[in-house]
PDB file of C-alpha atoms in Angstrom:
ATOM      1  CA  UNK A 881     -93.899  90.003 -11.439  1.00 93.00           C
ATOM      2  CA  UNK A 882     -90.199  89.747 -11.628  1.00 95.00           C
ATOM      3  CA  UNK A 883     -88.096  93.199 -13.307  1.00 97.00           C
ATOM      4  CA  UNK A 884     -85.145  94.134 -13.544  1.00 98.00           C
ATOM      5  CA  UNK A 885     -83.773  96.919 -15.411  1.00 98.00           C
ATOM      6  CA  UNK A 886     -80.128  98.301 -16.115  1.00 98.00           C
ATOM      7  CA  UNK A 887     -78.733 102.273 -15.914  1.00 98.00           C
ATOM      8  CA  UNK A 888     -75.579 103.535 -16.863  1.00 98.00           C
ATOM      9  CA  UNK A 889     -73.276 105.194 -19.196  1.00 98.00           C
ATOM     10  CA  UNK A 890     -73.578 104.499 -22.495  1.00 97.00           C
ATOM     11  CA  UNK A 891     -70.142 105.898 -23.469  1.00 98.00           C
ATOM     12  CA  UNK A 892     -67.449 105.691 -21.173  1.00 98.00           C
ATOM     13  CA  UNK A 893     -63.568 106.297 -21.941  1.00 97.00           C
ATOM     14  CA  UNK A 894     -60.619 104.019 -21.920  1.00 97.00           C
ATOM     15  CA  UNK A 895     -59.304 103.648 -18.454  1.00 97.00           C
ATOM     16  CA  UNK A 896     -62.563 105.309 -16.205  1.00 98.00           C
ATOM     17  CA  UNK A 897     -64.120 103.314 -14.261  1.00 98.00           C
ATOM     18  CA  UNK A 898     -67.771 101.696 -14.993  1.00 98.00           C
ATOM     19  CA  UNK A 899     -70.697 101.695 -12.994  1.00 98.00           C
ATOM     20  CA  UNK A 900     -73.642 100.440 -13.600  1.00 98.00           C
ATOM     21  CA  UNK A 901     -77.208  99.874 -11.131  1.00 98.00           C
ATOM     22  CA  UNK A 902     -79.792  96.708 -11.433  1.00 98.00           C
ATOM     23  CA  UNK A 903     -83.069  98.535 -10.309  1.00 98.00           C
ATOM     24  CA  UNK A 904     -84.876  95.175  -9.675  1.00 98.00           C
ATOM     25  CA  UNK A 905     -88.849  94.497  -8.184  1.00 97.00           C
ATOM     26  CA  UNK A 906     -91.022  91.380  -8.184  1.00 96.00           C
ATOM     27  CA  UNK A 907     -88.257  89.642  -5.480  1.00 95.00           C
ATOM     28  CA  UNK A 908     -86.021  90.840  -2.205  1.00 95.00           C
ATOM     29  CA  UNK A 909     -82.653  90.739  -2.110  1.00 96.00           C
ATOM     30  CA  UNK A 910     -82.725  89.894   1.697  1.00 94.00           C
ATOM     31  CA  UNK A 911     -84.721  86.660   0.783  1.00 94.00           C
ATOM     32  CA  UNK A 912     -82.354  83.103   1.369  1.00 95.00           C
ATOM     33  CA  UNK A 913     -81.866  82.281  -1.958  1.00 93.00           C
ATOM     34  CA  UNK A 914     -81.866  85.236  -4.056  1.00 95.00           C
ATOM     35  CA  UNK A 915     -79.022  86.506  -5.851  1.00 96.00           C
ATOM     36  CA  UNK A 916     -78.361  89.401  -8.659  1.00 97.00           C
ATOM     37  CA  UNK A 917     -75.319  88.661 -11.560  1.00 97.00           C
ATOM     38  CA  UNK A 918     -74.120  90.453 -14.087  1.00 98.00           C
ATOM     39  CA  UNK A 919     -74.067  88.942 -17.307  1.00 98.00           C
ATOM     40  CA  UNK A 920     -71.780  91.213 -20.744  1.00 98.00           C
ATOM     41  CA  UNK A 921     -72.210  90.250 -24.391  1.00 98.00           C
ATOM     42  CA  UNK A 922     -69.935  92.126 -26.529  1.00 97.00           C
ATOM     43  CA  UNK A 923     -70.903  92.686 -30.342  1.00 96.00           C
ATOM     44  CA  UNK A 924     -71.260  89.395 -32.509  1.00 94.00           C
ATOM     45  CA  UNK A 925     -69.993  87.215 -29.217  1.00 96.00           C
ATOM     46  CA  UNK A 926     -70.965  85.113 -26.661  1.00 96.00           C
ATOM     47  CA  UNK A 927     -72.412  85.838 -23.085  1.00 97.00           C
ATOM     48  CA  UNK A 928     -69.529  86.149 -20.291  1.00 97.00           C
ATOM     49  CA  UNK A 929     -70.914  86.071 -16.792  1.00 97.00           C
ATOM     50  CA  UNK A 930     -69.074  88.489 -14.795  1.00 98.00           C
ATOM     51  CA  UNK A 931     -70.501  88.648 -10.991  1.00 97.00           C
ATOM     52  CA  UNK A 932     -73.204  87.577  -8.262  1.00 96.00           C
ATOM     53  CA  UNK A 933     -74.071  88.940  -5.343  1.00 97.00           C
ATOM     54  CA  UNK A 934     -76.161  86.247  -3.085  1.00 96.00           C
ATOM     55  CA  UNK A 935     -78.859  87.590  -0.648  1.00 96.00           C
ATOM     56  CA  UNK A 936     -76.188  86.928   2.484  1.00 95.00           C
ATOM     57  CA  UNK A 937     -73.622  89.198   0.909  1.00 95.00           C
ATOM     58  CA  UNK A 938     -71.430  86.489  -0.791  1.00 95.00           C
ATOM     59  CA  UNK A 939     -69.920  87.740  -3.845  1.00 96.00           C
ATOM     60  CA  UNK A 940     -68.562  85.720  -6.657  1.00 95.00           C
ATOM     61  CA  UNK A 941     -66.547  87.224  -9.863  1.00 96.00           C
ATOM     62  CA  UNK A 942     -65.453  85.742 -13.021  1.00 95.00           C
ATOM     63  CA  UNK A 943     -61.733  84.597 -12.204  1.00 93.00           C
ATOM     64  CA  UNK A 944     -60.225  86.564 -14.957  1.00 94.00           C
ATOM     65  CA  UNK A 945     -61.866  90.015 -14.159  1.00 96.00           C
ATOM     66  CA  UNK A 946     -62.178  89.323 -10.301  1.00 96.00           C
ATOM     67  CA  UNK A 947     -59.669  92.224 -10.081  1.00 97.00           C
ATOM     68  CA  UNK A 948     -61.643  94.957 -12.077  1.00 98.00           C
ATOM     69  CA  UNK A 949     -64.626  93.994 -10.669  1.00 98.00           C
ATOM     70  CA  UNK A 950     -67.031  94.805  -7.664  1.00 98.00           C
ATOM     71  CA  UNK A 951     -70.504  93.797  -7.208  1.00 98.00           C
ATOM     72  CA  UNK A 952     -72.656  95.444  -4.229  1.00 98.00           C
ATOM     73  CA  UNK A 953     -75.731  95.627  -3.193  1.00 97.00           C
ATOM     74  CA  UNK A 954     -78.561  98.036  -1.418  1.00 96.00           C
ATOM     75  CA  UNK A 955     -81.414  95.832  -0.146  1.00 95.00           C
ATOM     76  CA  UNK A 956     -83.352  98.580   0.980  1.00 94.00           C
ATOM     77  CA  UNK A 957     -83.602 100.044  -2.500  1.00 96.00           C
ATOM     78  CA  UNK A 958     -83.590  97.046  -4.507  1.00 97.00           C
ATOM     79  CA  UNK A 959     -80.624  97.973  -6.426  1.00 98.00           C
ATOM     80  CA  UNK A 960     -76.781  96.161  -7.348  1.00 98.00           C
ATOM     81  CA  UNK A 961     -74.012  97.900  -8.536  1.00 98.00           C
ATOM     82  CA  UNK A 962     -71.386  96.645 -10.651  1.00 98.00           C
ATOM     83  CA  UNK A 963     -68.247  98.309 -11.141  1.00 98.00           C
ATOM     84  CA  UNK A 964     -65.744  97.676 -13.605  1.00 98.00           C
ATOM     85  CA  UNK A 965     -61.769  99.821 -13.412  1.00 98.00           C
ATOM     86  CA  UNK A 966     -59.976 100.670 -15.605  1.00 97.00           C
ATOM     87  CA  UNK A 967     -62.210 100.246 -19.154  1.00 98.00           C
ATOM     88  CA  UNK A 968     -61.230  99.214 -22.212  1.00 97.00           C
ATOM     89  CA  UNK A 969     -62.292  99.081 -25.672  1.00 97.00           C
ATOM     90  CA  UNK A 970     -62.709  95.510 -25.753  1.00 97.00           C
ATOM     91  CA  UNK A 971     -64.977  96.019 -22.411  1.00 98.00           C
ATOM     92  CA  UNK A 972     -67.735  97.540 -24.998  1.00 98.00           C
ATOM     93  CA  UNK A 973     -71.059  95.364 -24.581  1.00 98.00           C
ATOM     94  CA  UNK A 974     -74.366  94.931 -24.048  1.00 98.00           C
ATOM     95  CA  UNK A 975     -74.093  94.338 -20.102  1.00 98.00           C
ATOM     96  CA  UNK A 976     -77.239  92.544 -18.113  1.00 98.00           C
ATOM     97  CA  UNK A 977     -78.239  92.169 -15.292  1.00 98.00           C
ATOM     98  CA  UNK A 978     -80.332  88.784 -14.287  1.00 97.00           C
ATOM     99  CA  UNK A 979     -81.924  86.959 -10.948  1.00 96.00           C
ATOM    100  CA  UNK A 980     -80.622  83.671  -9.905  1.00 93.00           C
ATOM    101  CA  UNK A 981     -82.447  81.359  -7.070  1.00 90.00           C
ATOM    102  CA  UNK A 982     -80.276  79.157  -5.821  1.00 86.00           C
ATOM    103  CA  UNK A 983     -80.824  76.250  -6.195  1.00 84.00           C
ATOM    104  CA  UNK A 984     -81.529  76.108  -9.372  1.00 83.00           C
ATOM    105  CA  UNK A 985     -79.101  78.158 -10.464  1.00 87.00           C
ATOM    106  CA  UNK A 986     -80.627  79.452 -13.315  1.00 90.00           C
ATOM    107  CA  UNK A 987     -80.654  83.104 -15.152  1.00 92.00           C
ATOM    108  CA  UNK A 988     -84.536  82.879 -14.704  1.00 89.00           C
ATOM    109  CA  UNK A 989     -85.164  86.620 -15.403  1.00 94.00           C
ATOM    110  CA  UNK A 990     -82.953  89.145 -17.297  1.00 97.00           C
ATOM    111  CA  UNK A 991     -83.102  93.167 -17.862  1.00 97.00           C
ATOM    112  CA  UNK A 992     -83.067  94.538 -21.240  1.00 97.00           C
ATOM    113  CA  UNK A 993     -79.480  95.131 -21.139  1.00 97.00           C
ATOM    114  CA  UNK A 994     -77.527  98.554 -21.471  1.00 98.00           C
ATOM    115  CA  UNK A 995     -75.304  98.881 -24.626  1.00 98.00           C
ATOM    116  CA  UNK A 996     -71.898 100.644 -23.209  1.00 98.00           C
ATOM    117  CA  UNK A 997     -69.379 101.828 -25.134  1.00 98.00           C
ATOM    118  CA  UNK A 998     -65.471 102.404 -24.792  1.00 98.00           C
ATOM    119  CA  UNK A 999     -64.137 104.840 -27.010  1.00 96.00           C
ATOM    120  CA  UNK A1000     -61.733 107.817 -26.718  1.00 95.00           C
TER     121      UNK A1000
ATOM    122  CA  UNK B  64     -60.977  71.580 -20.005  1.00 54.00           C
ATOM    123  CA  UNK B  65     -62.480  74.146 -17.898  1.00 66.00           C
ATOM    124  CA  UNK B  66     -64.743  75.443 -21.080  1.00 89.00           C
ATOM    125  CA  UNK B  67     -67.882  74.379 -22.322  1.00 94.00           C
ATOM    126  CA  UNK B  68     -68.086  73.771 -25.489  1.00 96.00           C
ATOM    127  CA  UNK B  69     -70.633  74.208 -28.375  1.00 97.00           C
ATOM    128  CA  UNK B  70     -70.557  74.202 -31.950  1.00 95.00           C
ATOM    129  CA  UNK B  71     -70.619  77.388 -33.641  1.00 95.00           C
ATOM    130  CA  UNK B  72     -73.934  76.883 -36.164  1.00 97.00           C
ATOM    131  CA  UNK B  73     -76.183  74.162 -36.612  1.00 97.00           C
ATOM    132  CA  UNK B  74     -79.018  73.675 -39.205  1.00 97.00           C
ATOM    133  CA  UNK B  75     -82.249  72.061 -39.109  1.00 97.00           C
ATOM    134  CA  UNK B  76     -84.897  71.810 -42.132  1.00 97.00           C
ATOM    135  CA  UNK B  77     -88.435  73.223 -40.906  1.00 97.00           C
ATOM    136  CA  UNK B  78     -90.194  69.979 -38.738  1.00 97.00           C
ATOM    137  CA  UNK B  79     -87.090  68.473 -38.442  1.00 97.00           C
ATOM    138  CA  UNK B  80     -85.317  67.282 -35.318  1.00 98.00           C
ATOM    139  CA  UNK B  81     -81.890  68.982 -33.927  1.00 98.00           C
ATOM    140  CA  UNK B  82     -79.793  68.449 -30.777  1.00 98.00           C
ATOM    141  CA  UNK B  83     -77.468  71.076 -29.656  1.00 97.00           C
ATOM    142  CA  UNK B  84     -74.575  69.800 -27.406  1.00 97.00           C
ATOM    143  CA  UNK B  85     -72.434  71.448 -24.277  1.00 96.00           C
ATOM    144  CA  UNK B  86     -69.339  69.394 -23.644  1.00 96.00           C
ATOM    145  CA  UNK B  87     -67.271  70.200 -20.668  1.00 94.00           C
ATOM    146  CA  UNK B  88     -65.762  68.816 -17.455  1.00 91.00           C
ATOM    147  CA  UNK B  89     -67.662  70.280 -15.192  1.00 90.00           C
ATOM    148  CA  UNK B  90     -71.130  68.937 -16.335  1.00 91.00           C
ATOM    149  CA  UNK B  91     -70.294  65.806 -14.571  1.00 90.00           C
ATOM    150  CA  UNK B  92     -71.229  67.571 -11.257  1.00 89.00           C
ATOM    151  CA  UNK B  93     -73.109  70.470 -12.458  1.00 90.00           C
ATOM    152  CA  UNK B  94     -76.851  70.640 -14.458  1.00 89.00           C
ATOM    153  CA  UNK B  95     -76.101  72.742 -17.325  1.00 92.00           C
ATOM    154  CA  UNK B  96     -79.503  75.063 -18.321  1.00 94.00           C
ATOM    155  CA  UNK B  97     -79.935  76.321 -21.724  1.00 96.00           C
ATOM    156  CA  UNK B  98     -80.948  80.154 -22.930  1.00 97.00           C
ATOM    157  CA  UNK B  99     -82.751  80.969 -26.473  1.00 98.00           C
ATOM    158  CA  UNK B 100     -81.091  84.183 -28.040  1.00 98.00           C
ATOM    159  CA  UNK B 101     -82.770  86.431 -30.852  1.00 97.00           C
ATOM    160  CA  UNK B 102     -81.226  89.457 -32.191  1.00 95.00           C
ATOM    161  CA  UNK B 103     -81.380  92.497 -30.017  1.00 94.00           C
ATOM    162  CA  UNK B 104     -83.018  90.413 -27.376  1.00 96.00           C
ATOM    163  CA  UNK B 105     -82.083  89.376 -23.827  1.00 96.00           C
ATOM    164  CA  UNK B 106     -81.273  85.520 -23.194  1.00 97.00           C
ATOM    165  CA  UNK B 107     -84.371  83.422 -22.592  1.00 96.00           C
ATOM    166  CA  UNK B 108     -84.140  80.468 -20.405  1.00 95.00           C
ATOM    167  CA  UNK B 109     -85.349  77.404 -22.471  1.00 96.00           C
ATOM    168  CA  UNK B 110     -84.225  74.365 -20.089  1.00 94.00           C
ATOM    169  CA  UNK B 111     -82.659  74.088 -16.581  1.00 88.00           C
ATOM    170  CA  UNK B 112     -81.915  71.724 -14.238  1.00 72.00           C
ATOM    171  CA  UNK B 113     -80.677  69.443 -16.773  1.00 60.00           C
ATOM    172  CA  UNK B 114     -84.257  68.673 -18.378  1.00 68.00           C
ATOM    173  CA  UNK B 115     -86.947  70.644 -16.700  1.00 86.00           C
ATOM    174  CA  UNK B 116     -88.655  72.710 -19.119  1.00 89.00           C
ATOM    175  CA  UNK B 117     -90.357  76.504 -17.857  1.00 89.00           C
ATOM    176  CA  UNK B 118     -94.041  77.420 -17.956  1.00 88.00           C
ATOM    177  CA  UNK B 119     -94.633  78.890 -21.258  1.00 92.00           C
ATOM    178  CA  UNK B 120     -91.657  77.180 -23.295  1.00 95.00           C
ATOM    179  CA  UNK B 121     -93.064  74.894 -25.854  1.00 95.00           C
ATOM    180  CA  UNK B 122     -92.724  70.992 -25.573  1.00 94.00           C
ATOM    181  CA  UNK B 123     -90.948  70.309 -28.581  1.00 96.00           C
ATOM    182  CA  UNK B 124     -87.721  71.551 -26.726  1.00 96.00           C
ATOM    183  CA  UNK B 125     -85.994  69.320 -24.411  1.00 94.00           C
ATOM    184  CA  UNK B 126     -82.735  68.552 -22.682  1.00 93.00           C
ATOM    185  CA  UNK B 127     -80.501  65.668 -21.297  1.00 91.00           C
ATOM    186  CA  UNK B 128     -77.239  64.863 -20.377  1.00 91.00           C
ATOM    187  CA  UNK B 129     -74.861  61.964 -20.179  1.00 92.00           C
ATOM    188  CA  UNK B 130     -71.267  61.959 -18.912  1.00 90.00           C
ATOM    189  CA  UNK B 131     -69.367  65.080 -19.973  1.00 94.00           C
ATOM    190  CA  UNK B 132     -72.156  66.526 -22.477  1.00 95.00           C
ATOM    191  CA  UNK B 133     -75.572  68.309 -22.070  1.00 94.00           C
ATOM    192  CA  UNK B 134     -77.907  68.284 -24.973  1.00 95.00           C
ATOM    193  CA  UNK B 135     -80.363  70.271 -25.921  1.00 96.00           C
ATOM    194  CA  UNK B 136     -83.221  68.726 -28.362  1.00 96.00           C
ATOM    195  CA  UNK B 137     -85.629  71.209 -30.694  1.00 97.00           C
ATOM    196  CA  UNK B 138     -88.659  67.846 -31.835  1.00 97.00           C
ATOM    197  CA  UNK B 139     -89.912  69.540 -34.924  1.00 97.00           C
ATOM    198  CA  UNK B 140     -88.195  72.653 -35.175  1.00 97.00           C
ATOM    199  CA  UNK B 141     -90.034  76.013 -36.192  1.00 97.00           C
ATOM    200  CA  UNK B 142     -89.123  78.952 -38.131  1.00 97.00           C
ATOM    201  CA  UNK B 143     -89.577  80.821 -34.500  1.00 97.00           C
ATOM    202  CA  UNK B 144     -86.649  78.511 -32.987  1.00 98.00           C
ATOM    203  CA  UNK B 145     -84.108  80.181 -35.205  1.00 98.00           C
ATOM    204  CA  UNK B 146     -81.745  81.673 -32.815  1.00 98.00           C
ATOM    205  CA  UNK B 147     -78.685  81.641 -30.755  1.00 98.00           C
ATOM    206  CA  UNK B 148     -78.411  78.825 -28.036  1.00 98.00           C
ATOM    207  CA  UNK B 149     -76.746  78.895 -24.667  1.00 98.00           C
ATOM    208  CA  UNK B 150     -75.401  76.473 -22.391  1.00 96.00           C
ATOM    209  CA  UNK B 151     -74.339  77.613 -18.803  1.00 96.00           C
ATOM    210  CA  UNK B 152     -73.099  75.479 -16.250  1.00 94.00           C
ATOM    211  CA  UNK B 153     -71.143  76.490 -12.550  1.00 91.00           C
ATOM    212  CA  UNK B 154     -68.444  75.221 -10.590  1.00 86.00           C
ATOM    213  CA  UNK B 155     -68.412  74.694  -6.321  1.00 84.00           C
ATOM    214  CA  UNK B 156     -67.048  78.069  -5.921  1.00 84.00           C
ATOM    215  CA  UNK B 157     -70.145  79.597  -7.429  1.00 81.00           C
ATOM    216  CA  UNK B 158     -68.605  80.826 -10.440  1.00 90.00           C
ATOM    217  CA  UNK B 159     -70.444  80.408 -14.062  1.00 94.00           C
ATOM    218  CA  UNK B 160     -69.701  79.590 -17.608  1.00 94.00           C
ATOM    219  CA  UNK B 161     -71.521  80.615 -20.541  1.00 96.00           C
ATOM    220  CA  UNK B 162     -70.684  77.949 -24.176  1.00 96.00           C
ATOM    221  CA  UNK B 163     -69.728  80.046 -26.939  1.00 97.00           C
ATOM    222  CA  UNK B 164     -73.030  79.782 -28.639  1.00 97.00           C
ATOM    223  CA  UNK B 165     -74.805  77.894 -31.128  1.00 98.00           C
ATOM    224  CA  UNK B 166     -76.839  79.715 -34.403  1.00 98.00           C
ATOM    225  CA  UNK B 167     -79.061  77.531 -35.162  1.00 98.00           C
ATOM    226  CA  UNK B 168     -80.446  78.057 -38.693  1.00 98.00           C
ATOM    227  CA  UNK B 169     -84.233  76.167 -39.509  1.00 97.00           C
ATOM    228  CA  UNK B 170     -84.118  76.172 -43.444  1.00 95.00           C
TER     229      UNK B 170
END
């Protein structure tokens, strides 16, 4: 059975930096194939996909946060980080964390999400 | 355009027949997949690989594509379908695109 689950802040202020862990089971991260992303929805708006880490280390970012972002990974623990600089208020969201198999490409399972918000 | 794009709210009278769309360029080389979202819920993947359909998703929902546009079809909507619909697609560099979202209302 596939989890994954999201920790964090909840409350972080303008200009810190973010980080936030996938705890994941049910899958390996070392397995060809298997990737982690990070998936934001802030209040009342669409998903934005942010980052994916593959199982070979390949990283990809969303091109127009590729410079606050970085996504890692420990295989050993089962765990990605995501890392966001320099917050911002309009950063606040519900972030995600979902597996993808390649090749289908799809957001097959998802965490519950962790609600963070920016705010002085 | 690099986007995809969907139309913000949809309705559908209870039984009824709707089809959701995804327009964008890059769904001439890419499957777009489709994700059912309720309030204070995570996504739910409804369709992917263009049509396939997972275990456990009922067979009244569907989904095709021609050209440009991915579609996804609810045969005899339910009250339970009311929700917020998803298209994502990806580009050769492995980046992805979420549509801005569809509400779809079942009246």
């Amino acid at each position: 059975q596939v989890t994954l689950r999201e920790s964090g802040p909840a409350l972080v202020k303008p200009t810190q930096t973010l980080t936030l862990t996938c705890t994941f089971s049910g899958f390996s991260l070392s397995i060809s194939g298997m990737c982690v992303t990070w998936i934001r929805q802030s209040p009342g708006k669409a998903l934005e996909w942010l980052a994916r880490i593959d199982w070979d280390g390949e990283e990809h970012y969303n091109i127009f946060l590729k410079s606050r972002l970085t996504i890692s990974k420990d295989t050993s623990r089962n765990q990605v980080v995501l890392t966001m600089t320099n917050m911002d208020p309009d950063d606040t969201a519900t972030y995600y964390c979902a597996q993808l198999v390649v090749p289908s490409y799809t957001f097959d399972y998802w965490g519950q999400g962790i609600l963070v918000t920016v705010s002085s | 355009s690099s986007e995809l794009t969907q139309n913000p709210a949809v309705s559908v009278t209870l039984g009824q027949t709707v089809t959701i769309t995804c327009q964008g360029d890059r769904l001439r080389s890419y499957h777009a997949s489709w994700y059912q979202q309720k309030p204070g819920q995570a996504p739910l993947l409804v369709i992917h690989a263009k049509t396939n359909r997972p275990s456990g998703i009922p067979d009244r929902f569907s989904g095709s594509t021609s050209g440009y546009t991915a579609s996804l079809t609810i045969t005899g909507a339910q009250a339970e379908d009311e929700a917020d619909y998803y298209c994502v697609s990806r580009d050769s560099s492995g980046n992805h695109l979420f549509g801005g979202g569809t509400k779809l209302t079942v009246l």
